mmCIF file of C-alpha atoms in Angstrom:
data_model
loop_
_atom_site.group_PDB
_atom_site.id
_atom_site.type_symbol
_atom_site.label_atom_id
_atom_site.label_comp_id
_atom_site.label_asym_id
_atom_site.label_seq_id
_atom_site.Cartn_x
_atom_site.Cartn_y
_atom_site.Cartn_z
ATOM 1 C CA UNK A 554 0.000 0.000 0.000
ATOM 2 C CA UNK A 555 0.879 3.829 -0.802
ATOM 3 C CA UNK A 556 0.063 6.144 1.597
ATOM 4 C CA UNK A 557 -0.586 10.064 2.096
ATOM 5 C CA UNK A 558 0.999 11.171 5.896
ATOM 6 C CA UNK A 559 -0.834 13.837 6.625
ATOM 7 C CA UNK A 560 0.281 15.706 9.860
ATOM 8 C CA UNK A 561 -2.125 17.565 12.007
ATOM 9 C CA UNK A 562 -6.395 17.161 12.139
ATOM 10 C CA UNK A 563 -6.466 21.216 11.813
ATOM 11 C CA UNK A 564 -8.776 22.742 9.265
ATOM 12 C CA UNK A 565 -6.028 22.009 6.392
ATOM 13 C CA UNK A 566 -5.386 18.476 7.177
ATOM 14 C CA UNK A 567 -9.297 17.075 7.848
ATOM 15 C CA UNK A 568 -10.289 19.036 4.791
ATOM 16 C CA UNK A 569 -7.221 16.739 2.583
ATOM 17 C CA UNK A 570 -8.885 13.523 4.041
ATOM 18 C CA UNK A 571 -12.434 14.305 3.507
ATOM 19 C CA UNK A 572 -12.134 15.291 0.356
ATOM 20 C CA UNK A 573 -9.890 12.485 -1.008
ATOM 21 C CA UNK A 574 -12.428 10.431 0.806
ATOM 22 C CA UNK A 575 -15.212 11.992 -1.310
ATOM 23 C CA UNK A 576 -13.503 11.789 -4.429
ATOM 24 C CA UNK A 577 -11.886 8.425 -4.091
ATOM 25 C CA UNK A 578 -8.832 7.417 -4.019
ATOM 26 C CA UNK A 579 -6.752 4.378 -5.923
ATOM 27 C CA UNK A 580 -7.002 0.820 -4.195
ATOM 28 C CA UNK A 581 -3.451 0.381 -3.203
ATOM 29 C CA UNK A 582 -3.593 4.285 -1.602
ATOM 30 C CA UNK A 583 -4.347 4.453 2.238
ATOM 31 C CA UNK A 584 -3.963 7.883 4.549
ATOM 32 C CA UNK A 585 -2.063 8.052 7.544
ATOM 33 C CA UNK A 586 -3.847 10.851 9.721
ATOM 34 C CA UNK A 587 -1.500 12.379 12.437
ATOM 35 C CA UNK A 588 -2.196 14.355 15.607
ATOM 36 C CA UNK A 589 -1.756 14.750 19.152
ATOM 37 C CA UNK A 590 -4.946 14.954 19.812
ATOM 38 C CA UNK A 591 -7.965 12.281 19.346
ATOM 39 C CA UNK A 592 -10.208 14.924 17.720
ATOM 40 C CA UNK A 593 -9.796 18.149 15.909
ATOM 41 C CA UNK A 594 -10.302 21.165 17.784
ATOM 42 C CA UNK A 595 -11.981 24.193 15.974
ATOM 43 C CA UNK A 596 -9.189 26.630 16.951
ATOM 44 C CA UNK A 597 -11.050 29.962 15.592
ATOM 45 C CA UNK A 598 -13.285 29.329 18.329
ATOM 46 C CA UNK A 599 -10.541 28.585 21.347
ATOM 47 C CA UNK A 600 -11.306 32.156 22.471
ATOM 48 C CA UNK A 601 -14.593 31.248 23.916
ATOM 49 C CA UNK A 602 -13.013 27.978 25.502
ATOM 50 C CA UNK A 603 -10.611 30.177 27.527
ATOM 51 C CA UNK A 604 -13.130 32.544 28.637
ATOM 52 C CA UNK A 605 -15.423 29.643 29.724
ATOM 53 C CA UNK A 606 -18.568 30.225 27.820
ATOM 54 C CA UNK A 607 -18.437 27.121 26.142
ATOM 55 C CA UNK A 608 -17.173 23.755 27.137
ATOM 56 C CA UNK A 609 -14.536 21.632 25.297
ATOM 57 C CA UNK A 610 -16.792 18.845 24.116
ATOM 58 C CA UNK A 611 -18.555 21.564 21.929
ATOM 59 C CA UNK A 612 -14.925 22.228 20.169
ATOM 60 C CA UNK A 613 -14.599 18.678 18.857
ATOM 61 C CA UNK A 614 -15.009 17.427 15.841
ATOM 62 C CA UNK A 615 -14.584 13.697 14.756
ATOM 63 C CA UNK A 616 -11.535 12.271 12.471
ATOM 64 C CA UNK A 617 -13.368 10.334 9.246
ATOM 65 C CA UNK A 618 -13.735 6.892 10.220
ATOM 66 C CA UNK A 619 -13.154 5.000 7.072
ATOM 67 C CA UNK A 620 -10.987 2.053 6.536
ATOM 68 C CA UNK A 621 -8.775 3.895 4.283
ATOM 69 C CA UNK A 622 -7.695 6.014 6.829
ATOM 70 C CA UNK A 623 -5.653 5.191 9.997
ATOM 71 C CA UNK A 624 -5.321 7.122 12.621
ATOM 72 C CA UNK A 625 -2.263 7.971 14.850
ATOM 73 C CA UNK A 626 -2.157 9.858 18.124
ATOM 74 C CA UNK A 627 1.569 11.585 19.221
ATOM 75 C CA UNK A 628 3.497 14.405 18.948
ATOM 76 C CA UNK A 629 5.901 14.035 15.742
ATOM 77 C CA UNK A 630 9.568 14.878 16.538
ATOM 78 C CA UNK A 631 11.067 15.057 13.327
ATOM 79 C CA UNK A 632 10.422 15.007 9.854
ATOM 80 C CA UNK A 633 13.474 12.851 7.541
ATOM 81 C CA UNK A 634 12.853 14.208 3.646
ATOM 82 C CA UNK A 635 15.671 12.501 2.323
ATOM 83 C CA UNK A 636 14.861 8.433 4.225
ATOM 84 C CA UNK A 637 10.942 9.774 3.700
ATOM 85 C CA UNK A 638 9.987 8.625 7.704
ATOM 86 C CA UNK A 639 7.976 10.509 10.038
ATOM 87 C CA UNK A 640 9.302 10.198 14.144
ATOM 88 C CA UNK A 641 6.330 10.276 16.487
ATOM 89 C CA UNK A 642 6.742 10.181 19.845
ATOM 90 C CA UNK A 643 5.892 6.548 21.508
ATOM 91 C CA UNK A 644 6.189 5.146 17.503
ATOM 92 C CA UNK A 645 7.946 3.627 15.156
ATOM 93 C CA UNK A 646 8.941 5.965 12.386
ATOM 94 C CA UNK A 647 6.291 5.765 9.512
ATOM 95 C CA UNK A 648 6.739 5.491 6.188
ATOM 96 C CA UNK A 649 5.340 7.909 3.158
ATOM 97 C CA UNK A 650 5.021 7.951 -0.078
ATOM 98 C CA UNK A 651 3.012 11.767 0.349
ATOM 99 C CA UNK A 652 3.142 13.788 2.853
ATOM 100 C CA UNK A 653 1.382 16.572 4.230
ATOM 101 C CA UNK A 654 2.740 19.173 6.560
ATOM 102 C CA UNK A 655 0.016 21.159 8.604
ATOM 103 C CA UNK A 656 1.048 21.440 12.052
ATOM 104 C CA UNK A 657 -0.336 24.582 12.505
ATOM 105 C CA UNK A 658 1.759 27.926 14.606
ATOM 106 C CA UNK A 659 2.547 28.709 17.901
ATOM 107 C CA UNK A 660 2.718 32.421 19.521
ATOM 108 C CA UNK A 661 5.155 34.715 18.211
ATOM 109 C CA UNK A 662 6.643 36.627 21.337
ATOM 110 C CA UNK A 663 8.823 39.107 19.514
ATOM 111 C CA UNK A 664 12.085 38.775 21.662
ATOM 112 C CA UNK A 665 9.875 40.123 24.834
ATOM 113 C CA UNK A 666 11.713 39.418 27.883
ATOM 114 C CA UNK A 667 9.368 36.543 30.219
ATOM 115 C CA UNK A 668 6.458 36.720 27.432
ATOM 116 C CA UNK A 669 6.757 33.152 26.884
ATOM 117 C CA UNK A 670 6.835 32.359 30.500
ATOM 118 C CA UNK A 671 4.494 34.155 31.780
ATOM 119 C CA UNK A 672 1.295 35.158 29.605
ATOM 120 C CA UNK A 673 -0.967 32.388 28.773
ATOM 121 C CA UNK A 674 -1.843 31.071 25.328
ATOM 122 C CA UNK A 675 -5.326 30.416 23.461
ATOM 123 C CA UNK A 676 -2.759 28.778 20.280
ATOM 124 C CA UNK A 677 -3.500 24.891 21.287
ATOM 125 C CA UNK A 678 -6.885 22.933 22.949
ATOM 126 C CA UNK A 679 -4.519 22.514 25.893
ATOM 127 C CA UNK A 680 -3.084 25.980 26.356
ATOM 128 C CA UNK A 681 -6.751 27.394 26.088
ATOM 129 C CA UNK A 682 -8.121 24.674 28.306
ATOM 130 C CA UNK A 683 -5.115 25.908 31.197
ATOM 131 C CA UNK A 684 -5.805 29.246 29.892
ATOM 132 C CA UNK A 685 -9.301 29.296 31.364
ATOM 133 C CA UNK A 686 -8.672 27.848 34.503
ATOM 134 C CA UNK A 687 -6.185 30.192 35.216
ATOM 135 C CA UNK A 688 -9.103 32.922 34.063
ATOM 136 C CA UNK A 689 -11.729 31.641 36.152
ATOM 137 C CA UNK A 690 -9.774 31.245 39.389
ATOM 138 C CA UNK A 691 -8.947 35.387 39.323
ATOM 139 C CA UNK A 692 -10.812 37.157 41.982
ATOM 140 C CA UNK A 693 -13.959 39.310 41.286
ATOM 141 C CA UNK A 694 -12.810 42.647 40.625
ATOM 142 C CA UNK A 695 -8.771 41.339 39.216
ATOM 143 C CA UNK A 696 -7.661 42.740 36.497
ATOM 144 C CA UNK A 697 -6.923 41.030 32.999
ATOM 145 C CA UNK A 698 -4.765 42.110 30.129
ATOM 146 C CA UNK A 699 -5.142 40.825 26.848
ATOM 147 C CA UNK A 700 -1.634 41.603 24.561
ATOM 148 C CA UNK A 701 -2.881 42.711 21.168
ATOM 149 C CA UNK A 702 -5.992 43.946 19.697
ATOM 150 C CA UNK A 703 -6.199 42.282 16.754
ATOM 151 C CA UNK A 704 -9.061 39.824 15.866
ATOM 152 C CA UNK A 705 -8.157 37.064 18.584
ATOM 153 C CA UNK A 706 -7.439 39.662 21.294
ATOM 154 C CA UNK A 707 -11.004 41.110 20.598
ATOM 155 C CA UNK A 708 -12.672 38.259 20.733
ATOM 156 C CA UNK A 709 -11.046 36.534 24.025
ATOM 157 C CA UNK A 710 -11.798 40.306 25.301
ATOM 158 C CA UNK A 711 -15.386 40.317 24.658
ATOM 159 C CA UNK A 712 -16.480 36.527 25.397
ATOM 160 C CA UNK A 713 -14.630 37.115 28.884
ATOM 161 C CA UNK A 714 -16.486 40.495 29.335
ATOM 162 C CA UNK A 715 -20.112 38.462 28.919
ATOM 163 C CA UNK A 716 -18.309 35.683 31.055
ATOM 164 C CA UNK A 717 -17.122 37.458 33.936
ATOM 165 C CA UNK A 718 -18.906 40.896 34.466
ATOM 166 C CA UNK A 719 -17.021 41.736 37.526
ATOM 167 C CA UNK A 720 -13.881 41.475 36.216
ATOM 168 C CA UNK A 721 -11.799 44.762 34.835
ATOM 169 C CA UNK A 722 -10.378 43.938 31.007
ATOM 170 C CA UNK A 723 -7.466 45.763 28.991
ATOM 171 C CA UNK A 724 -6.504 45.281 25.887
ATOM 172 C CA UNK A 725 -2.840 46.709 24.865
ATOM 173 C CA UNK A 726 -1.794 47.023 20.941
ATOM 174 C CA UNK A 727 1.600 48.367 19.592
ATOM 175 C CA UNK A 728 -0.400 49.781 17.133
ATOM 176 C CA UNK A 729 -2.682 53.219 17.380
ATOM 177 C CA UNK A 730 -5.752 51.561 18.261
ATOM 178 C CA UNK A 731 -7.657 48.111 18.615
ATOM 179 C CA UNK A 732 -8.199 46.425 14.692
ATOM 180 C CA UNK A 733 -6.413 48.718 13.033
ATOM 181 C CA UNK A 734 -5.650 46.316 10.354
ATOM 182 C CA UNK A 735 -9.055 46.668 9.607
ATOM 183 C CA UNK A 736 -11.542 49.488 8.117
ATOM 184 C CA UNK A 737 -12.251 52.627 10.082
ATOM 185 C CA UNK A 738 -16.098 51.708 10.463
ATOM 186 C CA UNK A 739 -15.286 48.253 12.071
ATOM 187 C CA UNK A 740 -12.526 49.873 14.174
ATOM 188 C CA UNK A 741 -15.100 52.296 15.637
ATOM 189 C CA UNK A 742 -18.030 50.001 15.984
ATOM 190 C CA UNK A 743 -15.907 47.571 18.120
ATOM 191 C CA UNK A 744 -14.159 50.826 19.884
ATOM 192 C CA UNK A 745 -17.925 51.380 20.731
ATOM 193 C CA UNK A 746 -18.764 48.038 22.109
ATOM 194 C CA UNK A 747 -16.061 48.018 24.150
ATOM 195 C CA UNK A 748 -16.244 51.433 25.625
ATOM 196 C CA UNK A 749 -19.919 50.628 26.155
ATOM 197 C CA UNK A 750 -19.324 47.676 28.088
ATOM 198 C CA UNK A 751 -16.163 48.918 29.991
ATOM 199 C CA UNK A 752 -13.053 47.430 28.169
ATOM 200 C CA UNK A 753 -9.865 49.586 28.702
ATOM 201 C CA UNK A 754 -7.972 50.015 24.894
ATOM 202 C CA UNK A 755 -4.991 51.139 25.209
ATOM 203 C CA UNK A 756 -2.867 51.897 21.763
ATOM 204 C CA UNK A 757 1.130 52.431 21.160
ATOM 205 C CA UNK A 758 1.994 49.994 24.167
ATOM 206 C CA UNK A 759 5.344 48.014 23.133
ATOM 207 C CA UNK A 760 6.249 45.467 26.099
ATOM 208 C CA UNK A 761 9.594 44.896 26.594
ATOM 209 C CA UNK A 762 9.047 43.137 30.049
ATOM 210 C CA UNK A 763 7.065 40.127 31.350
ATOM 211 C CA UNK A 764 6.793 39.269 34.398
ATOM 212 C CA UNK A 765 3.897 37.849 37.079
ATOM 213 C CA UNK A 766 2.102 40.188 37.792
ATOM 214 C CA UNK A 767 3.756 43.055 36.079
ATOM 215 C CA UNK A 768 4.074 44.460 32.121
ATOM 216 C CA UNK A 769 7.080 46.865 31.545
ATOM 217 C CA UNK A 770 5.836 49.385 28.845
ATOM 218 C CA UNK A 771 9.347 50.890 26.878
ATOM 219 C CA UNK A 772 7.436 54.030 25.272
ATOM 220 C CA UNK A 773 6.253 54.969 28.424
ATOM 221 C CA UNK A 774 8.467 53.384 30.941
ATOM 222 C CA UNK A 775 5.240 52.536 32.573
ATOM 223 C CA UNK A 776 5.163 48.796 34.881
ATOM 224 C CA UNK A 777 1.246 48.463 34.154
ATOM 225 C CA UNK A 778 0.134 46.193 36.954
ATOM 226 C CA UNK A 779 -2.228 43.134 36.413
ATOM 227 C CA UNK A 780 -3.699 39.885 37.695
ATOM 228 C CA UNK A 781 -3.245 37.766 34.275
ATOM 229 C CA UNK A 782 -2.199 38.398 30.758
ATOM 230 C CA UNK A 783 -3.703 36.701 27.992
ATOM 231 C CA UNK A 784 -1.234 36.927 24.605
ATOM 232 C CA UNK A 785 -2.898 37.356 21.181
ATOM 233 C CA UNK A 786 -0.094 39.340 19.931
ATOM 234 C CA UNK A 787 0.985 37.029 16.954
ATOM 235 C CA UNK A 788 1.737 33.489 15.538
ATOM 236 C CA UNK A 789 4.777 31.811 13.642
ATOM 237 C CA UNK A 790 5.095 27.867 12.175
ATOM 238 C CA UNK A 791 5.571 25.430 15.101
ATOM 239 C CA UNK A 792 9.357 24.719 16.382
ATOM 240 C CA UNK A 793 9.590 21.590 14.521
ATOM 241 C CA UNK A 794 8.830 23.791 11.223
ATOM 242 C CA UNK A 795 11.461 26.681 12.547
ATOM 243 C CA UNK A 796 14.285 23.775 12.771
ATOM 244 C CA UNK A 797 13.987 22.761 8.946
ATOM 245 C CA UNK A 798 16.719 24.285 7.044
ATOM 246 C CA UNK A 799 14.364 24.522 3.771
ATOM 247 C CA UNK A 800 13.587 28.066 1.896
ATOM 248 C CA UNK A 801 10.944 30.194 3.864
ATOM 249 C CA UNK A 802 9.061 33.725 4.337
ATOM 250 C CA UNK A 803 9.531 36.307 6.187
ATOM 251 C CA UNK A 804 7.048 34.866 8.702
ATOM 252 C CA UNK A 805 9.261 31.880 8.894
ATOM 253 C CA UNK A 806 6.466 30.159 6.630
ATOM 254 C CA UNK A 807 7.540 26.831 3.964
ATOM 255 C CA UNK A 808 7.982 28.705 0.752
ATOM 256 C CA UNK A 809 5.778 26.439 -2.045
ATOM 257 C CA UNK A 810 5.384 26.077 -5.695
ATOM 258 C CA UNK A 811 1.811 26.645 -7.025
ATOM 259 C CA UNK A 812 0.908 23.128 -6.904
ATOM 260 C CA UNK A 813 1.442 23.498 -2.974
ATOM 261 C CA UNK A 814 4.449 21.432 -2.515
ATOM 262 C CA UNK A 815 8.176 22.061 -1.487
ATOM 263 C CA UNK A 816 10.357 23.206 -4.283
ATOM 264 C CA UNK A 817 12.921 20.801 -3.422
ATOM 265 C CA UNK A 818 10.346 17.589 -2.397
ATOM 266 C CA UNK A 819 7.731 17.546 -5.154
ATOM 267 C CA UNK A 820 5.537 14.803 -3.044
ATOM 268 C CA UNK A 821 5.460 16.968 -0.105
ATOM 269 C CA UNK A 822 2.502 19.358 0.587
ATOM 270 C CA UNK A 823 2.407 22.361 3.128
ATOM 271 C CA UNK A 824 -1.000 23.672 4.297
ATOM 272 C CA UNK A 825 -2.453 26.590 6.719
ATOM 273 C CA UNK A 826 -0.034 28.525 9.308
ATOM 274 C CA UNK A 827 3.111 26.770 8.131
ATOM 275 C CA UNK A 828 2.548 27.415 4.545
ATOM 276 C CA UNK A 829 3.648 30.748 2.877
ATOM 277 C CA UNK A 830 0.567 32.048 1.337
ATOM 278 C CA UNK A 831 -0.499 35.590 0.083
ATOM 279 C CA UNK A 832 -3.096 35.350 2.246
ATOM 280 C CA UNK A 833 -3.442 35.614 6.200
ATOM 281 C CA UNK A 834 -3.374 32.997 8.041
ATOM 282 C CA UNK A 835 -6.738 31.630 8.541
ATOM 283 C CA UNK A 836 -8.653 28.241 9.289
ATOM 284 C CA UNK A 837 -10.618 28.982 6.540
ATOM 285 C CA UNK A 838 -7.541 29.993 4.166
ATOM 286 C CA UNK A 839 -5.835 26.275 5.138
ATOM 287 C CA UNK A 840 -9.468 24.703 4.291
ATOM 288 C CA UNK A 841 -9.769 25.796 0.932
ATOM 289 C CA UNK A 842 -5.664 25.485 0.418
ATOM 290 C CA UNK A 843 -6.899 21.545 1.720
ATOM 291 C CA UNK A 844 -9.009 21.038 -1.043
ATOM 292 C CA UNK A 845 -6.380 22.272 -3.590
ATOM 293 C CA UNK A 846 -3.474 19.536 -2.549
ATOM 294 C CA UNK A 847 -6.798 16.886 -2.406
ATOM 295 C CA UNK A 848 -7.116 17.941 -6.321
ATOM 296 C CA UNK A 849 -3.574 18.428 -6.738
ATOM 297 C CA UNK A 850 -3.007 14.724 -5.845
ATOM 298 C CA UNK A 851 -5.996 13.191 -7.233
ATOM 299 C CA UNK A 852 -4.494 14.575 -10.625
ATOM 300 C CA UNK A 853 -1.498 12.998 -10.109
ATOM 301 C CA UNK A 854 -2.964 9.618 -9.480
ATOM 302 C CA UNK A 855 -4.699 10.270 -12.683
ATOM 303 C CA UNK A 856 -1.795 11.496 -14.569
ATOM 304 C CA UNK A 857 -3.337 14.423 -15.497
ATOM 305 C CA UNK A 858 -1.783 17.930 -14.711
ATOM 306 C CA UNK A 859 -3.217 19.627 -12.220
ATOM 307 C CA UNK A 860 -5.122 22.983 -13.255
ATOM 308 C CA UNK A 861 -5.537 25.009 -9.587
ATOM 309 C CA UNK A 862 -7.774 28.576 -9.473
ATOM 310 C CA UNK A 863 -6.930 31.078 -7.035
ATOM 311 C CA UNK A 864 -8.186 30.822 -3.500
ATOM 312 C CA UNK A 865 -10.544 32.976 -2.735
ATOM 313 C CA UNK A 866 -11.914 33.650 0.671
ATOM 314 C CA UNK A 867 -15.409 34.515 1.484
ATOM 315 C CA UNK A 868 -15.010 37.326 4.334
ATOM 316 C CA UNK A 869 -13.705 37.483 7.834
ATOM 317 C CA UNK A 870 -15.701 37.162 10.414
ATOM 318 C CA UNK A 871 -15.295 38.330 14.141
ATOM 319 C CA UNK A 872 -17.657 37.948 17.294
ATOM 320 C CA UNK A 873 -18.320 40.445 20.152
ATOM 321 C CA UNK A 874 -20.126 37.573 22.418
ATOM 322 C CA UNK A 875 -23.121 36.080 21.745
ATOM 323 C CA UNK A 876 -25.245 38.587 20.406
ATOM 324 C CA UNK A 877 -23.020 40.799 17.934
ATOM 325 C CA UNK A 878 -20.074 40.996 15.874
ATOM 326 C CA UNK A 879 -18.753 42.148 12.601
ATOM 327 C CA UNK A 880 -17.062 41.315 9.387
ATOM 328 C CA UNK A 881 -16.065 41.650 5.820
ATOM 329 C CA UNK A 882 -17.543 39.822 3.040
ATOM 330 C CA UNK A 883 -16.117 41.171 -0.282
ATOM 331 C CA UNK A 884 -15.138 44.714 1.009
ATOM 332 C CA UNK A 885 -18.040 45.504 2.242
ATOM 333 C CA UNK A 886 -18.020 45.985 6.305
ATOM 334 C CA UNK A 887 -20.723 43.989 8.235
ATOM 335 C CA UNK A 888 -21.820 45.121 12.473
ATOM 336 C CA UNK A 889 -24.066 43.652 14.665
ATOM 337 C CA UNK A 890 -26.291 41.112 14.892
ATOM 338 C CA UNK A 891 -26.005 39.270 11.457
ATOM 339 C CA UNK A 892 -22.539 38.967 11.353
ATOM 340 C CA UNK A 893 -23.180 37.041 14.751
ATOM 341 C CA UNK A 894 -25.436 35.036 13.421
ATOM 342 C CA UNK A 895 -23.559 33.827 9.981
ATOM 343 C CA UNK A 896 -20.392 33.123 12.680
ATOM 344 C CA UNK A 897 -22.855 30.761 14.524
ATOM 345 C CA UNK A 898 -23.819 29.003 11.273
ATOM 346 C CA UNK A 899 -20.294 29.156 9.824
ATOM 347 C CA UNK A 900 -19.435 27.071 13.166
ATOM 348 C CA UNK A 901 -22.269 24.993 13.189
ATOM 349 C CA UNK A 902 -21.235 23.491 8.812
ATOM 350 C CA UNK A 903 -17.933 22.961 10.701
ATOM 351 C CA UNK A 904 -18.867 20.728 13.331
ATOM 352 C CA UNK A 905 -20.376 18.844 10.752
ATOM 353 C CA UNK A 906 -17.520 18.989 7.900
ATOM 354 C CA UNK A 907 -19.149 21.344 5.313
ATOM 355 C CA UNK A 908 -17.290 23.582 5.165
#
């Protein structure tokens, strides 16, 4: 038997399986499905994990359970191009004849002295699961600070501001103002929210301290003084993905031809965070790249050549709790309600692998 590796269940891997699944593959052509996890988490929606308004079950989503796929559960070590074997942890090495790299990022600290050790994470199921207990064992009245006010910082900001009412909530941003990578009227309409349900913003804040209890402001040469600090402030490829001496971005992302694979490795594929794209990184960027490499392969199988459009994406989407949010689709800006309400349904096709 052939086989496709594919390693990590994230949107970019799942979306390879189920659609080679769909599609069919040849008889002698099995997938090897790698993660550490026995599930895939729906990481866009870790945010609400961590602030505790939903639990972890609702997060999960089943691996296909066909015949044609096996499963394998550990954290893979290394990655040997050249003797084409996979090292899991607790495993023998396996074997491919394709392979798939989507292991997904990990925060991007910046150099900031005690980031790492001390803010807690919303990147991985675990981090956001510790994440939230270390949230929901602060003190009524404690004070929070979220570290960048970007999508994922306003999210985790406004989910814990329905969550936990009494608590006081900052969000800090290098940058002039929360979302400023996005359009004036979203900017405002969140500035709004948050001013309207008592969420300090705080712009042109660049940390070059971490410590318990404290964050060491170098414009100011303010210590601004809080109870926990939640990190949004960034991503970059996992460390296993940093180590590989291969060509890469200036994210530190796998530079790929247009068929998706390494330059130098034609029969390996890179999908979502670790993948250089012109596009953000995104779960729904890696889901659509996932369907791509499914064609790309299924042509090859075929020996046909395979003919790939550009990916386009339908919108972004962002909540502010249950009841509002906002958005992009096209370039035209979305507030309130509706956006909520798409988010809800976008979430609910995912649970069930639509899309």
């Amino acid at each position: 038997m052939r086989n496709v590796v594919i390693l990590g269940g994230g949107y970019g891997g799942t979306a390879i399986a189920n659609e080679l699944l769909e599609k069919g593959m040849p008889y002698d052509v099995s997938i090897v499905l790698i993660d550490r996890m026995p599930f895939q988490g729906l990481k866009t929606e870790y945010y609400a994990l961590a602030a505790g308004t939903v639990s972890d079950l609702e997060l999960r989503v089943h691996f296909p359970v066909d015949p044609r796929v096996k499963l394998t559960y550990g954290e893979v070590t290394n990655i040997d191009m050249e003797t084409q074997l996979i090292h899991v942890e607790g495993h023998d090495p396996i074997s491919y004849e394709w392979l798939v790299i989507g292991l997904g990022c990990t925060d991007k600290y910046h150099g900031i002295d005690g980031a790492e050790q001390y803010a807690n994470s919303i990147q991985t199921f675990s981090a956001a699961r510790h994440t939230y207990a270390r949230l929901n064992d602060v003190k009524p009245y404690g004070q929070v600070t979220i570290v960048g006010g970007g999508l994922s910082g306003v999210e985790v900001a406004s989910e814990l501001r329905e969550s936990r009412p009494d608590l006081n909530i900052r969000i800090l941003d290098r940058g002039p103002k929360v979302m400023s990578a996005f359009p004036g009227k979203l900017q405002d309409f969140v500035a709004e929210w948050f001013m309207e349900h008592h969420v300090e913003m705080r712009g042109h804040v660049s940390l070059h301290k971490v410590e318990p209890g404290m964050l060491h402001d170098s414009n100011s040469g303010e210590t601004i003084y809080t109870d926990i600090t939640v990190w949004t402030a960034g991503i970059q490829p996992v460390e296993l993905v940093q180590r590989m001496n291969l060509p890469k971005d200036n994210a530190g992302r796998l530079v790929i031809n247009a068929h998706h694979q390494l330059p130098d490795y034609n029969n390996v594929y890179v999908v979502g965070d670790c993948a250089a794209l012109p596009l953000s990184p995104s779960g729904q960027a890696a889901g659509a790249q996932g369907k791509q490499i499914a064609e790309v392969l299924s042509a090859i199988w075929q020996d046909k050549t395979p003919r790939l459009g550009k990916i386009k994406l339908k919108g972004v989407l962002g909540s502010l709790g249950k009841k509002s949010g906002f958005g992009i689709m096209g370039s035209t800006p979305i507030m309130g309600r509706v956006p909520r309400m798409i988010k809800s349904g976008v979430l609910w096709r995912s649970k069930r692998h639509l899309g």
